[in-house]
């Protein structure tokens, strides 16, 4: 094996919302960690999306309704190298 990629998702519903105009809006952060075959971290990325895919409102109740239009929109990406220094 030459490399591995790990994904970890975390919802921050109701806490640390970066949008002061919409304090009730939830945020989901996804960490992508890239490692070589020996387990050394090569790069780490943090992707932030509006919405929470695990909430009850993420999936519409009927086929004629839609989720909130902002759900799933990525609004920030932070890229770090192996020393956890921001590269973006």
PDB file of N, CA, C and O in Angstrom, residues 4-80:
ATOM      1  N   UNK A   4      -2.909   6.207   2.271  1.00  0.00           N
ATOM      2  CA  UNK A   4      -4.247   6.034   2.836  1.00  0.00           C
ATOM      3  C   UNK A   4      -4.865   7.411   3.002  1.00  0.00           C
ATOM      4  O   UNK A   4      -4.176   8.397   3.245  1.00  0.00           O
ATOM      5  N   UNK A   5      -6.194   7.473   2.873  1.00  0.00           N
ATOM      6  CA  UNK A   5      -6.931   8.710   3.107  1.00  0.00           C
ATOM      7  C   UNK A   5      -8.019   8.426   4.123  1.00  0.00           C
ATOM      8  O   UNK A   5      -8.760   7.452   3.988  1.00  0.00           O
ATOM      9  N   UNK A   6      -8.120   9.267   5.150  1.00  0.00           N
ATOM     10  CA  UNK A   6      -9.128   9.125   6.188  1.00  0.00           C
ATOM     11  C   UNK A   6     -10.042  10.340   6.158  1.00  0.00           C
ATOM     12  O   UNK A   6      -9.582  11.472   6.015  1.00  0.00           O
ATOM     13  N   UNK A   7     -11.344  10.103   6.326  1.00  0.00           N
ATOM     14  CA  UNK A   7     -12.323  11.183   6.376  1.00  0.00           C
ATOM     15  C   UNK A   7     -13.048  11.126   7.713  1.00  0.00           C
ATOM     16  O   UNK A   7     -13.487  10.062   8.140  1.00  0.00           O
ATOM     17  N   UNK A   8     -13.188  12.267   8.370  1.00  0.00           N
ATOM     18  CA  UNK A   8     -13.905  12.367   9.628  1.00  0.00           C
ATOM     19  C   UNK A   8     -14.845  13.561   9.544  1.00  0.00           C
ATOM     20  O   UNK A   8     -14.409  14.671   9.242  1.00  0.00           O
ATOM     21  N   UNK A   9     -16.140  13.334   9.784  1.00  0.00           N
ATOM     22  CA  UNK A   9     -17.127  14.417   9.735  1.00  0.00           C
ATOM     23  C   UNK A   9     -17.595  14.761  11.140  1.00  0.00           C
ATOM     24  O   UNK A   9     -17.813  13.880  11.966  1.00  0.00           O
ATOM     25  N   UNK A  10     -17.754  16.070  11.388  1.00  0.00           N
ATOM     26  CA  UNK A  10     -18.214  16.559  12.683  1.00  0.00           C
ATOM     27  C   UNK A  10     -19.237  17.655  12.451  1.00  0.00           C
ATOM     28  O   UNK A  10     -18.976  18.597  11.704  1.00  0.00           O
ATOM     29  N   UNK A  11     -20.398  17.537  13.078  1.00  0.00           N
ATOM     30  CA  UNK A  11     -21.419  18.578  12.989  1.00  0.00           C
ATOM     31  C   UNK A  11     -21.283  19.516  14.164  1.00  0.00           C
ATOM     32  O   UNK A  11     -21.075  19.090  15.291  1.00  0.00           O
ATOM     33  N   UNK A  12     -21.418  20.812  13.886  1.00  0.00           N
ATOM     34  CA  UNK A  12     -21.344  21.806  14.952  1.00  0.00           C
ATOM     35  C   UNK A  12     -22.686  22.522  15.061  1.00  0.00           C
ATOM     36  O   UNK A  12     -22.741  23.739  15.139  1.00  0.00           O
ATOM     37  N   UNK A  13     -23.757  21.764  15.046  1.00  0.00           N
ATOM     38  CA  UNK A  13     -25.102  22.348  15.115  1.00  0.00           C
ATOM     39  C   UNK A  13     -25.266  23.175  16.379  1.00  0.00           C
ATOM     40  O   UNK A  13     -25.070  22.689  17.482  1.00  0.00           O
ATOM     41  N   UNK A  14     -25.589  24.457  16.190  1.00  0.00           N
ATOM     42  CA  UNK A  14     -25.867  25.337  17.314  1.00  0.00           C
ATOM     43  C   UNK A  14     -24.646  25.898  18.030  1.00  0.00           C
ATOM     44  O   UNK A  14     -24.779  26.683  18.938  1.00  0.00           O
ATOM     45  N   UNK A  15     -23.439  25.509  17.623  1.00  0.00           N
ATOM     46  CA  UNK A  15     -22.241  26.040  18.274  1.00  0.00           C
ATOM     47  C   UNK A  15     -21.264  26.561  17.233  1.00  0.00           C
ATOM     48  O   UNK A  15     -21.216  26.067  16.111  1.00  0.00           O
ATOM     49  N   UNK A  16     -20.508  27.538  17.579  1.00  0.00           N
ATOM     50  CA  UNK A  16     -19.434  28.127  16.768  1.00  0.00           C
ATOM     51  C   UNK A  16     -19.829  28.360  15.307  1.00  0.00           C
ATOM     52  O   UNK A  16     -19.107  27.995  14.401  1.00  0.00           O
ATOM     53  N   UNK A  17     -20.969  28.986  15.108  1.00  0.00           N
ATOM     54  CA  UNK A  17     -21.419  29.295  13.764  1.00  0.00           C
ATOM     55  C   UNK A  17     -20.697  30.541  13.260  1.00  0.00           C
ATOM     56  O   UNK A  17     -20.758  31.586  13.879  1.00  0.00           O
ATOM     57  N   UNK A  18     -20.008  30.464  12.111  1.00  0.00           N
ATOM     58  CA  UNK A  18     -19.272  31.623  11.607  1.00  0.00           C
ATOM     59  C   UNK A  18     -20.158  32.679  10.941  1.00  0.00           C
ATOM     60  O   UNK A  18     -19.669  33.734  10.565  1.00  0.00           O
ATOM     61  N   UNK A  19     -21.452  32.419  10.802  1.00  0.00           N
ATOM     62  CA  UNK A  19     -22.361  33.351  10.142  1.00  0.00           C
ATOM     63  C   UNK A  19     -23.202  34.079  11.189  1.00  0.00           C
ATOM     64  O   UNK A  19     -24.198  33.561  11.671  1.00  0.00           O
ATOM     65  N   UNK A  20     -22.792  35.305  11.526  1.00  0.00           N
ATOM     66  CA  UNK A  20     -23.499  36.084  12.553  1.00  0.00           C
ATOM     67  C   UNK A  20     -24.917  36.456  12.134  1.00  0.00           C
ATOM     68  O   UNK A  20     -25.784  36.677  12.977  1.00  0.00           O
ATOM     69  N   UNK A  21     -25.187  36.499  10.832  1.00  0.00           N
ATOM     70  CA  UNK A  21     -26.521  36.852  10.342  1.00  0.00           C
ATOM     71  C   UNK A  21     -27.519  35.702  10.449  1.00  0.00           C
ATOM     72  O   UNK A  21     -28.720  35.911  10.378  1.00  0.00           O
ATOM     73  N   UNK A  22     -27.020  34.485  10.576  1.00  0.00           N
ATOM     74  CA  UNK A  22     -27.881  33.297  10.670  1.00  0.00           C
ATOM     75  C   UNK A  22     -27.366  32.393  11.787  1.00  0.00           C
ATOM     76  O   UNK A  22     -26.789  31.330  11.519  1.00  0.00           O
ATOM     77  N   UNK A  23     -27.560  32.782  13.040  1.00  0.00           N
ATOM     78  CA  UNK A  23     -26.972  32.027  14.154  1.00  0.00           C
ATOM     79  C   UNK A  23     -27.499  30.604  14.308  1.00  0.00           C
ATOM     80  O   UNK A  23     -26.837  29.768  14.914  1.00  0.00           O
ATOM     81  N   UNK A  24     -28.657  30.286  13.763  1.00  0.00           N
ATOM     82  CA  UNK A  24     -29.202  28.940  13.897  1.00  0.00           C
ATOM     83  C   UNK A  24     -28.710  27.970  12.847  1.00  0.00           C
ATOM     84  O   UNK A  24     -29.007  26.780  12.893  1.00  0.00           O
ATOM     85  N   UNK A  25     -27.957  28.455  11.898  1.00  0.00           N
ATOM     86  CA  UNK A  25     -27.473  27.608  10.796  1.00  0.00           C
ATOM     87  C   UNK A  25     -26.381  26.674  11.298  1.00  0.00           C
ATOM     88  O   UNK A  25     -25.445  27.086  11.967  1.00  0.00           O
ATOM     89  N   UNK A  26     -26.502  25.402  10.988  1.00  0.00           N
ATOM     90  CA  UNK A  26     -25.494  24.436  11.431  1.00  0.00           C
ATOM     91  C   UNK A  26     -24.369  24.325  10.402  1.00  0.00           C
ATOM     92  O   UNK A  26     -24.526  24.670   9.239  1.00  0.00           O
ATOM     93  N   UNK A  27     -23.238  23.823  10.874  1.00  0.00           N
ATOM     94  CA  UNK A  27     -22.046  23.667  10.054  1.00  0.00           C
ATOM     95  C   UNK A  27     -21.524  22.248  10.232  1.00  0.00           C
ATOM     96  O   UNK A  27     -21.521  21.719  11.332  1.00  0.00           O
ATOM     97  N   UNK A  28     -21.097  21.638   9.138  1.00  0.00           N
ATOM     98  CA  UNK A  28     -20.450  20.334   9.195  1.00  0.00           C
ATOM     99  C   UNK A  28     -19.018  20.491   8.728  1.00  0.00           C
ATOM    100  O   UNK A  28     -18.775  21.043   7.655  1.00  0.00           O
ATOM    101  N   UNK A  29     -18.073  20.019   9.535  1.00  0.00           N
ATOM    102  CA  UNK A  29     -16.659  20.047   9.170  1.00  0.00           C
ATOM    103  C   UNK A  29     -16.224  18.633   8.818  1.00  0.00           C
ATOM    104  O   UNK A  29     -16.555  17.684   9.531  1.00  0.00           O
ATOM    105  N   UNK A  30     -15.491  18.511   7.723  1.00  0.00           N
ATOM    106  CA  UNK A  30     -14.969  17.212   7.300  1.00  0.00           C
ATOM    107  C   UNK A  30     -13.453  17.331   7.213  1.00  0.00           C
ATOM    108  O   UNK A  30     -12.929  18.198   6.521  1.00  0.00           O
ATOM    109  N   UNK A  31     -12.760  16.459   7.956  1.00  0.00           N
ATOM    110  CA  UNK A  31     -11.303  16.429   7.892  1.00  0.00           C
ATOM    111  C   UNK A  31     -10.878  15.315   6.948  1.00  0.00           C
ATOM    112  O   UNK A  31     -11.343  14.174   7.069  1.00  0.00           O
ATOM    113  N   UNK A  32     -10.025  15.646   5.992  1.00  0.00           N
ATOM    114  CA  UNK A  32      -9.416  14.647   5.113  1.00  0.00           C
ATOM    115  C   UNK A  32      -7.941  14.594   5.474  1.00  0.00           C
ATOM    116  O   UNK A  32      -7.236  15.595   5.413  1.00  0.00           O
ATOM    117  N   UNK A  33      -7.483  13.426   5.900  1.00  0.00           N
ATOM    118  CA  UNK A  33      -6.084  13.253   6.305  1.00  0.00           C
ATOM    119  C   UNK A  33      -5.436  12.251   5.357  1.00  0.00           C
ATOM    120  O   UNK A  33      -5.946  11.153   5.152  1.00  0.00           O
ATOM    121  N   UNK A  34      -4.332  12.670   4.773  1.00  0.00           N
ATOM    122  CA  UNK A  34      -3.615  11.845   3.802  1.00  0.00           C
ATOM    123  C   UNK A  34      -2.326  11.335   4.432  1.00  0.00           C
ATOM    124  O   UNK A  34      -1.525  12.122   4.927  1.00  0.00           O
ATOM    125  N   UNK A  35      -2.141  10.013   4.408  1.00  0.00           N
ATOM    126  CA  UNK A  35      -0.957   9.395   4.998  1.00  0.00           C
ATOM    127  C   UNK A  35      -0.235   8.549   3.960  1.00  0.00           C
ATOM    128  O   UNK A  35      -0.863   8.010   3.041  1.00  0.00           O
ATOM    129  N   UNK A  36       1.083   8.414   4.140  1.00  0.00           N
ATOM    130  CA  UNK A  36       1.827   7.510   3.277  1.00  0.00           C
ATOM    131  C   UNK A  36       1.668   6.079   3.793  1.00  0.00           C
ATOM    132  O   UNK A  36       0.952   5.843   4.769  1.00  0.00           O
ATOM    133  N   UNK A  37       2.299   5.133   3.163  1.00  0.00           N
ATOM    134  CA  UNK A  37       2.166   3.725   3.534  1.00  0.00           C
ATOM    135  C   UNK A  37       2.681   3.391   4.915  1.00  0.00           C
ATOM    136  O   UNK A  37       2.352   2.348   5.481  1.00  0.00           O
ATOM    137  N   UNK A  38       3.461   4.286   5.509  1.00  0.00           N
ATOM    138  CA  UNK A  38       4.018   4.055   6.848  1.00  0.00           C
ATOM    139  C   UNK A  38       3.214   4.742   7.946  1.00  0.00           C
ATOM    140  O   UNK A  38       3.566   4.669   9.112  1.00  0.00           O
ATOM    141  N   UNK A  39       2.144   5.460   7.572  1.00  0.00           N
ATOM    142  CA  UNK A  39       1.307   6.125   8.552  1.00  0.00           C
ATOM    143  C   UNK A  39       1.721   7.552   8.870  1.00  0.00           C
ATOM    144  O   UNK A  39       1.166   8.170   9.770  1.00  0.00           O
ATOM    145  N   UNK A  40       2.684   8.085   8.138  1.00  0.00           N
ATOM    146  CA  UNK A  40       3.096   9.473   8.343  1.00  0.00           C
ATOM    147  C   UNK A  40       2.126  10.397   7.624  1.00  0.00           C
ATOM    148  O   UNK A  40       1.793  10.163   6.453  1.00  0.00           O
ATOM    149  N   UNK A  41       1.678  11.445   8.303  1.00  0.00           N
ATOM    150  CA  UNK A  41       0.734  12.385   7.702  1.00  0.00           C
ATOM    151  C   UNK A  41       1.457  13.224   6.654  1.00  0.00           C
ATOM    152  O   UNK A  41       2.491  13.828   6.929  1.00  0.00           O
ATOM    153  N   UNK A  42       0.892  13.241   5.442  1.00  0.00           N
ATOM    154  CA  UNK A  42       1.451  14.035   4.353  1.00  0.00           C
ATOM    155  C   UNK A  42       0.761  15.384   4.234  1.00  0.00           C
ATOM    156  O   UNK A  42       1.388  16.402   3.968  1.00  0.00           O
ATOM    157  N   UNK A  43      -0.562  15.368   4.425  1.00  0.00           N
ATOM    158  CA  UNK A  43      -1.358  16.581   4.282  1.00  0.00           C
ATOM    159  C   UNK A  43      -2.671  16.385   5.026  1.00  0.00           C
ATOM    160  O   UNK A  43      -3.151  15.281   5.185  1.00  0.00           O
ATOM    161  N   UNK A  44      -3.236  17.505   5.478  1.00  0.00           N
ATOM    162  CA  UNK A  44      -4.521  17.477   6.161  1.00  0.00           C
ATOM    163  C   UNK A  44      -5.363  18.616   5.613  1.00  0.00           C
ATOM    164  O   UNK A  44      -4.859  19.723   5.402  1.00  0.00           O
ATOM    165  N   UNK A  45      -6.637  18.347   5.362  1.00  0.00           N
ATOM    166  CA  UNK A  45      -7.560  19.365   4.865  1.00  0.00           C
ATOM    167  C   UNK A  45      -8.793  19.400   5.758  1.00  0.00           C
ATOM    168  O   UNK A  45      -9.269  18.354   6.196  1.00  0.00           O
ATOM    169  N   UNK A  46      -9.295  20.605   6.013  1.00  0.00           N
ATOM    170  CA  UNK A  46     -10.550  20.775   6.740  1.00  0.00           C
ATOM    171  C   UNK A  46     -11.515  21.468   5.786  1.00  0.00           C
ATOM    172  O   UNK A  46     -11.246  22.571   5.306  1.00  0.00           O
ATOM    173  N   UNK A  47     -12.631  20.804   5.473  1.00  0.00           N
ATOM    174  CA  UNK A  47     -13.665  21.349   4.598  1.00  0.00           C
ATOM    175  C   UNK A  47     -14.884  21.672   5.446  1.00  0.00           C
ATOM    176  O   UNK A  47     -15.322  20.830   6.236  1.00  0.00           O
ATOM    177  N   UNK A  48     -15.439  22.878   5.284  1.00  0.00           N
ATOM    178  CA  UNK A  48     -16.613  23.277   6.067  1.00  0.00           C
ATOM    179  C   UNK A  48     -17.789  23.516   5.129  1.00  0.00           C
ATOM    180  O   UNK A  48     -17.665  24.203   4.118  1.00  0.00           O
ATOM    181  N   UNK A  49     -18.928  22.907   5.505  1.00  0.00           N
ATOM    182  CA  UNK A  49     -20.157  22.958   4.709  1.00  0.00           C
ATOM    183  C   UNK A  49     -21.297  23.492   5.561  1.00  0.00           C
ATOM    184  O   UNK A  49     -21.358  23.220   6.763  1.00  0.00           O
ATOM    185  N   UNK A  50     -22.231  24.196   4.936  1.00  0.00           N
ATOM    186  CA  UNK A  50     -23.457  24.598   5.631  1.00  0.00           C
ATOM    187  C   UNK A  50     -24.359  23.386   5.755  1.00  0.00           C
ATOM    188  O   UNK A  50     -24.453  22.570   4.842  1.00  0.00           O
ATOM    189  N   UNK A  51     -25.030  23.260   6.893  1.00  0.00           N
ATOM    190  CA  UNK A  51     -25.998  22.184   7.104  1.00  0.00           C
ATOM    191  C   UNK A  51     -25.426  21.007   7.865  1.00  0.00           C
ATOM    192  O   UNK A  51     -24.231  20.924   8.121  1.00  0.00           O
ATOM    193  N   UNK A  52     -26.322  20.115   8.230  1.00  0.00           N
ATOM    194  CA  UNK A  52     -25.969  18.909   8.982  1.00  0.00           C
ATOM    195  C   UNK A  52     -26.673  17.728   8.332  1.00  0.00           C
ATOM    196  O   UNK A  52     -27.886  17.572   8.470  1.00  0.00           O
ATOM    197  N   UNK A  53     -25.949  16.870   7.610  1.00  0.00           N
ATOM    198  CA  UNK A  53     -26.601  15.755   6.916  1.00  0.00           C
ATOM    199  C   UNK A  53     -27.222  14.721   7.849  1.00  0.00           C
ATOM    200  O   UNK A  53     -28.037  13.913   7.419  1.00  0.00           O
ATOM    201  N   UNK A  54     -26.873  14.759   9.135  1.00  0.00           N
ATOM    202  CA  UNK A  54     -27.457  13.793  10.069  1.00  0.00           C
ATOM    203  C   UNK A  54     -28.715  14.332  10.762  1.00  0.00           C
ATOM    204  O   UNK A  54     -29.324  13.620  11.558  1.00  0.00           O
ATOM    205  N   UNK A  55     -29.113  15.567  10.474  1.00  0.00           N
ATOM    206  CA  UNK A  55     -30.310  16.119  11.121  1.00  0.00           C
ATOM    207  C   UNK A  55     -31.578  15.559  10.486  1.00  0.00           C
ATOM    208  O   UNK A  55     -31.574  15.109   9.338  1.00  0.00           O
ATOM    209  N   UNK A  56     -32.660  15.630  11.220  1.00  0.00           N
ATOM    210  CA  UNK A  56     -33.941  15.105  10.733  1.00  0.00           C
ATOM    211  C   UNK A  56     -34.463  15.899   9.542  1.00  0.00           C
ATOM    212  O   UNK A  56     -35.211  15.379   8.717  1.00  0.00           O
ATOM    213  N   UNK A  57     -34.070  17.164   9.409  1.00  0.00           N
ATOM    214  CA  UNK A  57     -34.557  17.992   8.307  1.00  0.00           C
ATOM    215  C   UNK A  57     -33.680  17.909   7.059  1.00  0.00           C
ATOM    216  O   UNK A  57     -33.981  18.529   6.047  1.00  0.00           O
ATOM    217  N   UNK A  58     -32.598  17.154   7.114  1.00  0.00           N
ATOM    218  CA  UNK A  58     -31.708  17.048   5.958  1.00  0.00           C
ATOM    219  C   UNK A  58     -32.379  16.327   4.785  1.00  0.00           C
ATOM    220  O   UNK A  58     -32.121  16.639   3.627  1.00  0.00           O
ATOM    221  N   UNK A  59     -33.231  15.376   5.092  1.00  0.00           N
ATOM    222  CA  UNK A  59     -33.958  14.648   4.051  1.00  0.00           C
ATOM    223  C   UNK A  59     -35.404  15.118   4.083  1.00  0.00           C
ATOM    224  O   UNK A  59     -36.068  15.030   5.111  1.00  0.00           O
ATOM    225  N   UNK A  60     -35.898  15.651   2.968  1.00  0.00           N
ATOM    226  CA  UNK A  60     -37.278  16.150   2.944  1.00  0.00           C
ATOM    227  C   UNK A  60     -38.291  15.059   3.286  1.00  0.00           C
ATOM    228  O   UNK A  60     -38.099  13.881   2.968  1.00  0.00           O
ATOM    229  N   UNK A  61     -39.375  15.473   3.941  1.00  0.00           N
ATOM    230  CA  UNK A  61     -40.400  14.520   4.382  1.00  0.00           C
ATOM    231  C   UNK A  61     -41.232  13.986   3.226  1.00  0.00           C
ATOM    232  O   UNK A  61     -41.728  12.866   3.281  1.00  0.00           O
ATOM    233  N   UNK A  62     -41.405  14.785   2.184  1.00  0.00           N
ATOM    234  CA  UNK A  62     -42.201  14.354   1.026  1.00  0.00           C
ATOM    235  C   UNK A  62     -41.394  14.567  -0.248  1.00  0.00           C
ATOM    236  O   UNK A  62     -40.449  15.373  -0.268  1.00  0.00           O
ATOM    237  N   UNK A  63     -41.779  13.898  -1.320  1.00  0.00           N
ATOM    238  CA  UNK A  63     -41.015  14.041  -2.567  1.00  0.00           C
ATOM    239  C   UNK A  63     -41.165  15.417  -3.236  1.00  0.00           C
ATOM    240  O   UNK A  63     -40.440  15.719  -4.167  1.00  0.00           O
ATOM    241  N   UNK A  64     -42.085  16.238  -2.751  1.00  0.00           N
ATOM    242  CA  UNK A  64     -42.282  17.552  -3.366  1.00  0.00           C
ATOM    243  C   UNK A  64     -41.680  18.695  -2.555  1.00  0.00           C
ATOM    244  O   UNK A  64     -41.858  19.854  -2.892  1.00  0.00           O
ATOM    245  N   UNK A  65     -40.967  18.368  -1.471  1.00  0.00           N
ATOM    246  CA  UNK A  65     -40.296  19.404  -0.694  1.00  0.00           C
ATOM    247  C   UNK A  65     -38.783  19.275  -0.871  1.00  0.00           C
ATOM    248  O   UNK A  65     -38.284  18.230  -1.300  1.00  0.00           O
ATOM    249  N   UNK A  66     -38.084  20.324  -0.541  1.00  0.00           N
ATOM    250  CA  UNK A  66     -36.644  20.360  -0.738  1.00  0.00           C
ATOM    251  C   UNK A  66     -35.942  20.740   0.560  1.00  0.00           C
ATOM    252  O   UNK A  66     -36.510  21.431   1.394  1.00  0.00           O
ATOM    253  N   UNK A  67     -34.683  20.331   0.723  1.00  0.00           N
ATOM    254  CA  UNK A  67     -33.930  20.778   1.899  1.00  0.00           C
ATOM    255  C   UNK A  67     -33.604  22.264   1.757  1.00  0.00           C
ATOM    256  O   UNK A  67     -33.782  22.855   0.698  1.00  0.00           O
ATOM    257  N   UNK A  68     -33.092  22.864   2.800  1.00  0.00           N
ATOM    258  CA  UNK A  68     -32.679  24.257   2.752  1.00  0.00           C
ATOM    259  C   UNK A  68     -31.643  24.435   1.645  1.00  0.00           C
ATOM    260  O   UNK A  68     -30.745  23.610   1.492  1.00  0.00           O
ATOM    261  N   UNK A  69     -31.774  25.526   0.886  1.00  0.00           N
ATOM    262  CA  UNK A  69     -30.915  25.698  -0.292  1.00  0.00           C
ATOM    263  C   UNK A  69     -29.433  25.784   0.053  1.00  0.00           C
ATOM    264  O   UNK A  69     -28.583  25.469  -0.779  1.00  0.00           O
ATOM    265  N   UNK A  70     -29.103  26.176   1.262  1.00  0.00           N
ATOM    266  CA  UNK A  70     -27.689  26.294   1.633  1.00  0.00           C
ATOM    267  C   UNK A  70     -27.063  24.974   2.063  1.00  0.00           C
ATOM    268  O   UNK A  70     -25.833  24.865   2.123  1.00  0.00           O
ATOM    269  N   UNK A  71     -27.873  23.976   2.372  1.00  0.00           N
ATOM    270  CA  UNK A  71     -27.331  22.693   2.851  1.00  0.00           C
ATOM    271  C   UNK A  71     -26.369  22.097   1.829  1.00  0.00           C
ATOM    272  O   UNK A  71     -26.694  21.949   0.655  1.00  0.00           O
ATOM    273  N   UNK A  72     -25.185  21.763   2.287  1.00  0.00           N
ATOM    274  CA  UNK A  72     -24.203  21.105   1.434  1.00  0.00           C
ATOM    275  C   UNK A  72     -23.260  22.042   0.703  1.00  0.00           C
ATOM    276  O   UNK A  72     -22.336  21.585   0.033  1.00  0.00           O
ATOM    277  N   UNK A  73     -23.443  23.359   0.846  1.00  0.00           N
ATOM    278  CA  UNK A  73     -22.557  24.296   0.164  1.00  0.00           C
ATOM    279  C   UNK A  73     -21.271  24.436   0.974  1.00  0.00           C
ATOM    280  O   UNK A  73     -21.294  24.753   2.164  1.00  0.00           O
ATOM    281  N   UNK A  74     -20.141  24.202   0.326  1.00  0.00           N
ATOM    282  CA  UNK A  74     -18.854  24.354   0.997  1.00  0.00           C
ATOM    283  C   UNK A  74     -18.488  25.836   1.028  1.00  0.00           C
ATOM    284  O   UNK A  74     -18.557  26.525   0.024  1.00  0.00           O
ATOM    285  N   UNK A  75     -18.111  26.341   2.228  1.00  0.00           N
ATOM    286  CA  UNK A  75     -17.788  27.760   2.339  1.00  0.00           C
ATOM    287  C   UNK A  75     -16.360  28.023   2.799  1.00  0.00           C
ATOM    288  O   UNK A  75     -15.905  29.162   2.788  1.00  0.00           O
ATOM    289  N   UNK A  76     -15.635  26.992   3.203  1.00  0.00           N
ATOM    290  CA  UNK A  76     -14.253  27.200   3.633  1.00  0.00           C
ATOM    291  C   UNK A  76     -13.464  25.912   3.488  1.00  0.00           C
ATOM    292  O   UNK A  76     -13.973  24.823   3.769  1.00  0.00           O
ATOM    293  N   UNK A  77     -12.218  26.041   3.040  1.00  0.00           N
ATOM    294  CA  UNK A  77     -11.299  24.908   2.971  1.00  0.00           C
ATOM    295  C   UNK A  77      -9.958  25.355   3.522  1.00  0.00           C
ATOM    296  O   UNK A  77      -9.405  26.359   3.093  1.00  0.00           O
ATOM    297  N   UNK A  78      -9.452  24.624   4.512  1.00  0.00           N
ATOM    298  CA  UNK A  78      -8.142  24.902   5.083  1.00  0.00           C
ATOM    299  C   UNK A  78      -7.240  23.723   4.751  1.00  0.00           C
ATOM    300  O   UNK A  78      -7.618  22.566   4.973  1.00  0.00           O
ATOM    301  N   UNK A  79      -6.050  24.010   4.212  1.00  0.00           N
ATOM    302  CA  UNK A  79      -5.102  22.961   3.827  1.00  0.00           C
ATOM    303  C   UNK A  79      -3.852  23.121   4.681  1.00  0.00           C
ATOM    304  O   UNK A  79      -3.318  24.219   4.818  1.00  0.00           O
ATOM    305  N   UNK A  80      -3.389  22.013   5.253  1.00  0.00           N
ATOM    306  CA  UNK A  80      -2.211  22.011   6.116  1.00  0.00           C
ATOM    307  C   UNK A  80      -1.209  20.995   5.601  1.00  0.00           C
ATOM    308  O   UNK A  80      -1.592  19.942   5.088  1.00  0.00           O
TER     309      UNK A  80
END
